[in-house]
Coordinates of C-alpha atoms and ligand atoms in Angstrom, one line a residue:
X1 CA -11.5 8.1 -9.4
X2 CA -14.9 7.2 -10.5
X3 CA -15.6 4.2 -12.8
X4 CA -19.3 3.9 -11.9
X5 CA -21.4 2.3 -14.7
X6 CA -18.3 1.7 -16.8
X7 CA -16.7 -1.5 -17.9
X8 CA -13.0 -1.6 -18.3
X9 CA -11.6 -4.6 -20.1
X10 CA -8.1 -5.3 -19.0
X11 CA -5.8 -7.1 -21.4
X12 CA -2.8 -8.5 -19.4
X13 CA 0.4 -9.2 -21.3
X14 CA 3.2 -11.5 -20.3
X15 CA 5.7 -9.4 -18.5
X16 CA 7.0 -9.2 -14.9
X17 CA 4.9 -6.1 -14.4
X18 CA 1.8 -8.2 -14.8
X19 CA 1.4 -8.3 -11.0
X20 CA 0.9 -4.5 -11.1
X21 CA -2.2 -5.0 -13.3
X22 CA -3.8 -6.6 -10.3
X23 CA -3.6 -3.3 -8.5
X24 CA -5.0 -1.6 -11.5
X25 CA -8.0 -4.0 -11.5
X26 CA -8.5 -3.3 -7.9
X27 CA -8.5 0.5 -8.4
X28 CA -11.3 0.1 -11.0
X29 CA -13.3 -2.0 -8.6
X30 CA -12.7 0.6 -5.9
X31 CA -14.0 3.3 -8.2
X32 CA -17.2 1.2 -8.5
X33 CA -16.5 0.1 -12.0
X34 CA -16.7 -3.3 -13.6
X35 CA -13.5 -4.9 -14.7
X36 CA -13.2 -7.9 -17.0
X37 CA -9.9 -9.5 -17.8
X38 CA -8.3 -11.2 -20.8
X39 CA -4.8 -12.6 -20.4
X40 CA -2.2 -13.8 -22.8
X41 CA -0.8 -17.3 -22.2
X42 CA 2.5 -15.7 -21.2
X43 CA 0.8 -13.5 -18.7
X44 CA -0.6 -16.5 -16.8
X45 CA 3.0 -17.6 -16.2
X46 CA 3.4 -14.5 -14.1
X47 CA 0.0 -14.1 -12.4
X48 CA -2.6 -16.8 -12.0
X49 CA -6.0 -16.1 -13.7
X50 CA -7.5 -16.9 -10.4
X51 CA -6.1 -13.7 -8.9
X52 CA -7.8 -11.6 -11.5
X53 CA -11.0 -13.7 -11.1
X54 CA -11.0 -13.0 -7.4
X55 CA -10.5 -9.2 -7.9
X56 CA -12.9 -8.9 -10.9
X57 CA -15.6 -11.3 -9.7
X58 CA -15.8 -12.8 -13.2
X59 CA -14.2 -15.4 -15.4
X60 CA -10.9 -14.5 -17.0
X61 CA -10.5 -15.1 -20.7
X62 CA -7.3 -16.9 -21.6
X63 CA -8.1 -19.8 -23.9
X64 CA -10.0 -18.9 -27.1
X65 CA -10.9 -22.5 -27.5
X66 CA -12.2 -23.1 -24.0
X67 CA -15.7 -24.6 -24.7
X68 CA -17.1 -22.9 -21.6
X69 CA -16.3 -19.3 -22.5
X70 CA -16.6 -19.8 -26.3
X71 CA -20.1 -21.1 -25.9
X72 CA -20.9 -17.4 -25.4
X73 CA -18.2 -16.1 -27.8
X74 CA -16.0 -15.0 -24.9
X75 CA -13.7 -12.7 -26.8
X76 CA -16.6 -11.0 -28.5
X77 CA -18.7 -10.6 -25.4
X78 CA -15.7 -9.0 -23.6
X79 CA -15.2 -6.6 -26.6
X80 CA -18.9 -5.7 -26.7
X81 CA -19.0 -4.9 -23.0
X82 CA -15.9 -2.7 -23.0
X83 CA -16.2 1.1 -22.5
X84 CA -12.4 1.1 -22.5
X85 CA -9.7 -1.5 -23.2
X86 CA -6.5 -1.2 -21.2
X87 CA -3.6 -3.3 -22.2
X88 CA -1.2 -3.5 -19.2
X89 CA 1.6 -4.5 -19.4
X90 CA 1.8 -4.0 -23.1
X91 CA 4.9 -6.0 -23.8
X92 CA 7.1 -5.5 -26.9
X93 CA 5.6 -8.7 -28.4
X94 CA 2.0 -7.7 -27.6
X95 CA 2.6 -4.2 -29.1
X96 CA 4.0 -5.9 -32.3
X97 CA 1.0 -8.2 -32.6
X98 CA -1.5 -5.4 -32.0
X99 CA 0.2 -3.4 -34.7
X100 CA 0.0 -6.3 -37.1
X101 CA -3.7 -6.8 -36.3
X102 CA -3.2 -10.4 -35.2
X103 CA -5.9 -12.3 -33.4
X104 CA -3.8 -15.1 -31.9
X105 CA -4.8 -14.9 -28.3
X106 CA -7.5 -13.6 -25.9
X107 CA -6.0 -10.1 -25.7
X108 CA -5.2 -9.4 -29.4
X109 CA -8.6 -10.9 -30.5
X110 CA -10.4 -8.7 -28.0
X111 CA -8.4 -5.7 -29.1
X112 CA -9.4 -6.3 -32.7
X113 CA -13.0 -6.6 -31.8
X114 CA -13.5 -3.5 -29.6
X115 CA -14.9 -0.2 -30.9
X116 CA -14.1 1.7 -27.7
X117 CA -10.8 3.6 -27.0
X118 CA -7.7 1.5 -26.2
X119 CA -5.1 2.5 -23.7
X120 CA -1.7 0.9 -23.8
X121 CA 0.6 0.8 -20.8
X122 CA 3.9 -0.4 -22.3
X123 CA 6.5 -2.1 -20.0
X124 CA 9.7 -3.8 -21.1
X125 CA 13.4 -3.7 -20.7
X126 CA 15.0 -0.4 -21.6
X127 CA 17.0 -1.8 -24.5
X128 CA 13.9 -3.3 -26.0
X129 CA 12.0 -0.1 -25.4
X130 CA 14.6 1.9 -27.3
X131 CA 14.6 -0.4 -30.2
X132 CA 13.3 1.5 -33.3
X133 CA 11.0 -1.4 -34.2
X134 CA 9.2 -1.0 -30.9
X135 CA 9.0 2.7 -31.3
X136 CA 7.8 2.4 -34.8
X137 CA 5.1 -0.1 -33.8
X138 CA 3.9 2.2 -31.0
X139 CA 3.9 5.2 -33.3
X140 CA 1.8 3.3 -35.8
X141 CA -0.7 2.3 -33.0
X142 CA -0.8 5.9 -31.8
X143 CA -1.5 7.1 -35.4
X144 CA -4.3 4.6 -35.4
X145 CA -5.9 6.3 -32.3
X146 CA -4.5 4.1 -29.5
X147 CA -3.6 6.0 -26.3
X148 CA -0.4 5.3 -24.5
X149 CA 0.4 5.9 -20.8
X150 CA 4.0 5.6 -19.6
X151 CA 6.4 3.9 -19.5
X152 CA 8.2 5.5 -16.6
X153 CA 11.9 5.6 -16.0
X154 CA 13.7 4.0 -13.0
X155 CA 15.0 0.7 -11.9
X156 CA 13.7 -2.3 -13.8
X157 CA 13.0 -5.7 -12.5
X158 CA 16.0 -7.1 -14.4
X159 CA 18.4 -4.6 -12.8
X160 CA 18.8 -2.2 -15.8
X161 CA 18.0 1.4 -15.1
X162 CA 16.1 3.5 -17.6
X163 CA 12.8 3.9 -19.4
X164 CA 10.5 0.9 -19.6
X165 CA 8.8 0.6 -16.2
X166 CA 5.1 0.1 -16.4
X167 CA 3.4 3.4 -15.4
X168 CA 2.1 3.2 -11.8
X169 CA -1.3 1.6 -11.5
X170 CA -2.7 5.0 -10.1
X171 CA -1.4 6.8 -13.2
X172 CA -2.9 4.2 -15.5
X173 CA -6.2 4.4 -13.7
X174 CA -6.2 8.3 -13.9
X175 CA -5.5 8.1 -17.7
X176 CA -8.3 5.5 -18.0
X177 CA -10.8 7.5 -16.1
X178 CA -9.9 10.5 -18.3
X179 CA -10.5 8.6 -21.5
X180 CA -13.8 7.4 -20.1
X181 CA -14.8 11.0 -19.7
X182 CA -15.6 10.7 -16.0
X183 CA -18.3 13.3 -15.7
X184 CA -19.1 13.1 -12.1
X185 CA -19.1 16.9 -11.7
X186 CA -21.5 17.5 -14.6
X187 CA -24.0 20.2 -13.9
X188 CA -21.9 21.6 -11.1
X189 CA -20.5 25.2 -11.0
X190 CA -17.0 25.5 -9.7
X191 CA -15.2 28.7 -8.9
X192 CA -11.4 28.5 -8.4
X193 CA -8.9 31.2 -7.4
X194 CA -5.2 30.7 -8.3
X195 CA -1.9 32.3 -8.4
X196 CA -0.5 35.2 -6.5
X197 CA -1.8 38.7 -6.3
X198 CA 0.2 41.9 -6.9
X199 CA -0.3 44.8 -4.6
X200 CA 1.2 47.9 -6.2
X201 CA 3.7 50.1 -4.3
X202 CA 4.1 52.4 -7.3
X203 CA 3.8 51.9 -11.1
X204 CA 6.9 49.7 -11.2
X205 CA 6.9 47.9 -7.9
X206 CA 4.6 45.6 -6.0
X207 CA 4.3 43.2 -3.1
X208 CA 3.7 39.6 -4.2
X209 CA 4.8 36.0 -3.5
X210 CA 6.2 33.1 -5.6
X211 CA 2.9 31.2 -6.2
X212 CA 2.9 29.8 -9.7
X213 CA -0.8 29.1 -9.8
X214 CA -0.2 25.5 -10.9
X215 CA -2.3 24.0 -8.1
X216 CA -5.4 26.1 -8.7
X217 CA -5.0 25.6 -12.5
X218 CA -4.8 21.9 -11.9
X219 CA -8.1 22.0 -9.9
X220 CA -9.8 24.0 -12.6
X221 CA -8.6 21.8 -15.4
X222 CA -9.6 18.5 -13.6
X223 CA -13.0 19.9 -12.6
X224 CA -13.7 20.9 -16.2
X225 CA -12.6 17.5 -17.4
X226 CA -15.0 16.0 -14.9
X227 CA -17.8 17.9 -16.4
X228 CA -18.1 21.0 -14.2
X229 CA -18.7 24.5 -15.4
X230 CA -15.5 26.2 -14.2
X231 CA -14.5 29.8 -13.7
X232 CA -10.9 30.4 -12.7
X233 CA -10.1 33.8 -11.2
X234 CA -6.4 34.0 -11.6
X235 CA -3.7 36.4 -10.4
X236 CA -0.7 37.0 -12.7
X237 CA 0.8 33.7 -13.9
X238 CA 2.6 32.4 -17.0
X239 CA 0.2 29.4 -17.3
X240 CA -2.0 28.9 -20.4
X241 CA -5.8 28.9 -19.8
X242 CA -6.9 25.4 -19.0
X243 CA -9.2 23.8 -21.7
X244 CA -12.9 24.5 -21.2
X245 CA -12.4 26.9 -18.3
X246 CA -13.6 30.5 -18.2
X247 CA -10.6 32.5 -17.0
X248 CA -10.8 35.9 -15.4
X249 CA -7.4 37.5 -14.9
X250 CA -6.8 40.0 -12.1
X251 CA -3.9 41.6 -10.4
X252 CA -4.7 42.7 -6.8
X253 CA -6.5 41.0 -3.9
X254 CA -9.3 43.6 -4.2
X255 CA -9.8 42.8 -7.9
X256 CA -9.8 39.1 -7.1
X257 CA -12.4 39.6 -4.3
X258 CA -14.6 41.7 -6.8
X259 CA -14.2 39.0 -9.5
X260 CA -15.2 36.3 -7.1
X261 CA -18.1 38.3 -5.9
X262 CA -19.3 38.8 -9.5
X263 CA -18.9 35.1 -10.4
X264 CA -20.1 33.6 -7.1
X265 CA -23.8 33.5 -7.8
X266 CA -25.1 29.9 -7.9
X267 CA -21.8 28.2 -7.4
X268 CA -21.6 24.8 -5.9
X269 CA -18.0 24.7 -5.0
X270 CA -15.4 27.3 -4.2
X271 CA -11.7 26.4 -4.2
X272 CA -9.5 29.1 -2.9
X273 CA -6.1 28.0 -4.1
X274 CA -4.8 31.6 -4.7
X275 CA -2.0 32.9 -2.5
X276 CA -3.8 36.1 -1.8
X277 CA -1.6 38.9 -0.4
X278 CA -2.9 39.6 3.2
X279 CA -1.6 43.2 3.0
X280 CA -1.4 45.9 0.4
X281 CA 0.5 49.2 0.6
X282 CA -2.1 51.7 2.0
X283 CA -1.4 54.1 -0.8
X284 CA 0.1 53.2 -4.1
X285 CA 2.1 56.1 -5.4
X286 CA 1.0 57.3 -8.8
X287 CA 4.6 57.9 -9.9
X288 CA 7.7 55.9 -9.4
X289 CA 9.1 56.5 -5.8
X290 CA 12.5 58.0 -6.1
X291 CA 15.4 56.4 -4.3
X292 CA 16.4 58.3 -1.2
X293 CA 19.4 58.0 1.0
X294 CA 17.7 56.9 4.2
X295 CA 15.1 54.2 5.3
X296 CA 11.6 54.1 3.9
X297 CA 8.5 53.1 5.7
X298 CA 5.7 51.4 3.9
X299 CA 2.3 51.5 5.6
X300 CA 0.3 48.3 4.9
X301 CA -3.5 47.8 5.0
X302 CA -5.3 44.5 5.2
X303 CA -6.9 43.1 2.1
X304 CA -10.3 41.4 2.1
X305 CA -10.1 37.7 3.0
X306 CA -12.1 36.2 0.2
X307 CA -12.5 32.7 1.6
X308 CA -13.4 33.9 5.1
X309 CA -16.0 36.3 3.6
X310 CA -17.7 33.4 1.8
X311 CA -17.5 31.3 4.9
X312 CA -19.2 34.0 7.0
X313 CA -21.8 34.6 4.3
X314 CA -22.8 30.9 4.0
X315 CA -22.2 29.8 7.6
X316 CA -25.0 27.4 8.6
X317 CA -26.8 27.6 5.2
X318 CA -27.8 24.2 3.9
X319 CA -27.7 25.1 0.3
X320 CA -24.4 27.1 0.3
X321 CA -21.4 26.2 -1.7
X322 CA -18.8 23.8 -0.5
X323 CA -15.8 25.8 0.5
X324 CA -12.2 24.6 0.2
X325 CA -9.3 26.6 1.4
X326 CA -5.5 26.1 1.2
X327 CA -3.1 26.5 4.1
X328 CA 0.6 27.0 3.2
X329 CA 2.5 26.8 6.4
X330 CA 6.1 26.3 7.4
X331 CA 5.4 24.6 10.8
X332 CA 2.6 23.0 12.8
X333 CA 0.8 22.5 9.4
X334 CA -2.1 20.3 10.6
X335 CA -2.8 22.3 13.7
X336 CA -2.9 25.6 11.7
X337 CA -5.0 24.0 9.0
X338 CA -7.6 23.0 11.7
X339 CA -7.6 26.5 13.0
X340 CA -8.2 27.8 9.5
X341 CA -11.0 25.3 8.9
X342 CA -12.8 26.8 11.9
X343 CA -11.9 30.4 11.5
X344 CA -12.8 30.6 7.8
X345 CA -15.8 28.2 8.2
X346 CA -14.8 26.0 5.2
X347 CA -15.6 22.4 4.6
X348 CA -12.0 21.3 3.8
X349 CA -8.5 22.8 4.1
X350 CA -5.7 21.5 1.9
X351 CA -2.7 21.8 4.1
X352 CA 0.7 22.2 2.5
X353 CA 4.1 22.4 4.2
X354 CA 6.1 24.9 2.2
X355 CA 9.8 24.6 2.0
X356 CA 9.9 20.7 2.0
X357 CA 11.1 18.7 -1.0
X358 CA 8.4 18.0 -3.6
X359 CA 5.9 20.4 -2.2
X360 CA 4.8 24.0 -2.3
X361 CA 5.4 26.9 -4.6
X362 CA 6.2 26.5 -8.2
X363 CA 6.8 22.8 -8.5
X364 CA 4.8 20.3 -10.5
X365 CA 4.2 18.0 -7.5
X366 CA 2.7 18.6 -4.1
X367 CA 2.4 16.9 -0.7
X368 CA -0.7 17.9 1.1
X369 CA -3.0 16.8 3.9
X370 CA -6.8 17.1 3.4
X371 CA -8.1 18.4 6.7
X372 CA -11.8 18.4 7.6
X373 CA -13.6 18.2 10.9
X374 CA -13.9 14.4 10.5
X375 CA -10.9 13.3 8.4
X376 CA -7.2 13.6 7.7
X377 CA -5.8 12.2 4.5
X378 CA -2.4 12.6 3.0
X379 CA -1.8 12.9 -0.7
X380 CA 1.4 13.1 -2.6
X381 CA 2.2 13.4 -6.3
X382 CA 1.7 15.6 -9.4
X383 CA -0.6 18.6 -8.7
X384 CA -3.3 17.0 -11.1
X385 CA -3.4 14.0 -8.9
X386 CA -3.8 16.1 -5.8
X387 CA -6.6 18.0 -7.6
X388 CA -8.3 14.7 -8.4
X389 CA -8.1 13.7 -4.8
X390 CA -9.5 17.0 -3.6
X391 CA -12.4 16.7 -6.0
X392 CA -12.9 13.0 -5.0
X393 CA -13.2 14.1 -1.4
X394 CA -15.7 16.9 -2.3
X395 CA -18.0 14.7 -4.4
X396 CA -19.9 13.0 -1.6
X397 CA -20.3 16.4 0.2
X398 CA -21.6 17.9 -3.1
X399 CA -24.0 15.0 -3.6
X400 CA -25.6 16.0 -0.3
X401 CA -26.3 19.4 -1.8
X402 CA -28.5 20.1 -4.8
X403 CA -26.9 21.5 -8.0
X404 CA -27.6 25.2 -8.3
X405 CA -30.3 26.4 -10.7
X406 CA -29.9 29.0 -13.4
Ligands
C5P1 O1 -5.0 32.9 6.0 P1 -4.3 32.3 4.9 O2 -3.8 33.3 3.9 O3 -3.2 31.3 5.3 O4 -5.4 31.3 4.2 C1 -5.2 30.7 3.1 C2 -6.5 30.5 2.4 O5 -7.3 31.6 2.4 C3 -6.3 30.1 0.9 O6 -7.3 29.3 0.5 C4 -6.5 31.5 0.3 O7 -6.9 31.4 -1.1 C5 -7.5 32.2 1.1 N1 -7.4 33.6 1.3 C6 -8.3 34.4 0.7 N2 -8.2 35.8 0.8 C7 -7.2 36.4 1.5 C8 -6.2 35.5 2.1 C9 -6.3 34.1 1.9 O8 -9.2 33.9 0.1 N3 -7.1 37.7 1.6

């Protein structure tokens, strides 16, 4: 996540989840952003302002009547500096006071004075969360343009189980960077393949695989959100076109190879997330093959390896595109990924053990390893999070290469 040149003001409410706001502040700092913190009095009962002061490197606003900070109109200076206000945890009390437009502490006053987007991360006990007055307050804030992330469901600090857990700091940070319109891929051209291919046997039968296309679509969507000009060459999927992405729909590996070829001029990054069939029936029958009584033999031919073709074409070229491949394996995942990195001459291979829980075909989450010649990093979570991590990895490599002209 990239928060460079952005100031996030963090309003911390008085709930047990306040300690998680420290991690959120740290993620903004890690993303090279500026974080400034306002706390309610109750929040300071859970976490010392000094903790946020140490993470943010700045004074924490708690007391509106503190002569030191109010000499410079502390609450207004915070509000003026904000590109985004994140309220985490947004307790039931804080949500009510925000809805009422009160200005009775450092957080609500800052919220009243900001003109930037506001992101609320609610956290409270499940019973409180379900209370209609809380939902009504949140609905009113949403209608007023406030954004909301979470809450998640699970075990709460008080032992109850259900909705009300503060969204994980990572999730809040991702939502924050989206609202900030993190455009670190602006001016870059990205070509993504996704989904399976279908290799016809006859007009009603084909060879394919269960790829849903979700991983590639997530890469395309995230790259577009981060400002890239994205073309997605997709095999047959049921997924809607991602916003702001040019989608070229194909069926076979050969069509996919042709579409990539046609779109590949001047690309900065190629992400081959498609599960391209390695073989196709040598001859597709023009009419439906009749059922016989005995065995049938299907002669298969190799399909073009799109990624390897690009790797061979750009091998050694300084201004070639960054090439990312995927490796779905059932065993020796990392070793196979390393082989693929070399054989297909790509910059990064995203290795994926298929068959394990929470990973692989069809699901909304993935567990992958990013394998390059120099690094090995493990990522787990929703496919969009994996897509963000892949693009985060690519960014410094891209920065070493000039954006393409034309
Ligand atoms: O060799 P394997 O199919 O395991 O390699 C997977 C990677 O190569 C994926 O990134 C996939 O999109 C790409 N690939 C391709 N063309 C093929 C086969 C695979 O681009 N014919």
